[in-house]
Short mmCIF file of C-alpha atoms in Angstrom, two decimals:
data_model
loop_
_atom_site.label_atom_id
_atom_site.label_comp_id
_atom_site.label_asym_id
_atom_site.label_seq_id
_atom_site.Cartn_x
_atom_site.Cartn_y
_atom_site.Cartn_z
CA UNK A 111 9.07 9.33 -12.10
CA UNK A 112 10.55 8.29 -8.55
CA UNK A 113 8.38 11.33 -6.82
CA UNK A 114 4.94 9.92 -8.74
CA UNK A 115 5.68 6.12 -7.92
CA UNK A 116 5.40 7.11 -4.31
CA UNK A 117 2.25 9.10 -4.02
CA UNK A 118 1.09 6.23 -5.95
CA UNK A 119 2.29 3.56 -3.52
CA UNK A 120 1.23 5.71 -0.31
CA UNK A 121 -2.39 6.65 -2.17
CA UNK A 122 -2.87 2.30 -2.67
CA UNK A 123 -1.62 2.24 1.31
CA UNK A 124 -4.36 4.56 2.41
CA UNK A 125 -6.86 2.78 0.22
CA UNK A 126 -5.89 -0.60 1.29
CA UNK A 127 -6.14 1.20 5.15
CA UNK A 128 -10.06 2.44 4.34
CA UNK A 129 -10.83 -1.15 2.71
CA UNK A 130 -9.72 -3.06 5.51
CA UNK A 131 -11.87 -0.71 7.98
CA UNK A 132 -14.57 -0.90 5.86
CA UNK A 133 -14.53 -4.66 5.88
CA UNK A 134 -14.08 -4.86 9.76
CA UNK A 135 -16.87 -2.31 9.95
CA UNK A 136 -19.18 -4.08 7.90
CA UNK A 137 -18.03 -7.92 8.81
CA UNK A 138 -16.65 -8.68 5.71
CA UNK A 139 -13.27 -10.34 6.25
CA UNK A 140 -12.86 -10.61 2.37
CA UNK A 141 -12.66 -6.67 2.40
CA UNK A 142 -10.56 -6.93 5.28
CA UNK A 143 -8.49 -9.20 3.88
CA UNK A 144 -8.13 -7.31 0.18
CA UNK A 145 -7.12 -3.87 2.43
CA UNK A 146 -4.56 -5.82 4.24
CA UNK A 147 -3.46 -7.14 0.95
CA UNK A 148 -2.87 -4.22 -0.87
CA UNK A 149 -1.39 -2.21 2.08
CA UNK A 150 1.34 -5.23 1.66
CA UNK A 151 2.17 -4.47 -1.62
CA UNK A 152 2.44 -0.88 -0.92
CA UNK A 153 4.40 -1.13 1.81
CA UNK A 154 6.87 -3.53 -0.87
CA UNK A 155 6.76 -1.23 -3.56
CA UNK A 156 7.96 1.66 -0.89
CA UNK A 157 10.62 -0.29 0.32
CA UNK A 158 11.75 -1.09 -3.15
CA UNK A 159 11.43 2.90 -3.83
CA UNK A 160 13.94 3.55 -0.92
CA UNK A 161 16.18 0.87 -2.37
CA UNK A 162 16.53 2.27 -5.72
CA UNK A 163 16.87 5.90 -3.47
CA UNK A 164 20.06 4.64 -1.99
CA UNK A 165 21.73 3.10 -4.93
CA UNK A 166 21.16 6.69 -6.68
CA UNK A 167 22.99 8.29 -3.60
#
């Protein structure tokens, strides 16, 4: 479960990275915005992965 929660995290990263270019591309700074956003909560979710990773050390 540990191994799928972060290809999940890293896949929203990457599409949080493509939204946000997309947005500055296209001059849409709610886009940009929304990328930015869920790059956040990726990066969160990762950290909370490596958390749980050293606990089970």
């Amino acid at each position: 479960m540990g191994f799928n929660d972060k290809i999940n995290n890293a896949t929203e990263d990457a599409a949080g990275k493509l939204k946000e270019g997309a947005g500055r591309a296209t001059d849409n700074e709610r886009l940009e915005a929304e990328g930015r956003n869920d790059q956040t909560s990726a990066k969160l979710k990762q950290a909370g992965e490596k958390v749980k990773d050293a606990f089970k050390s």
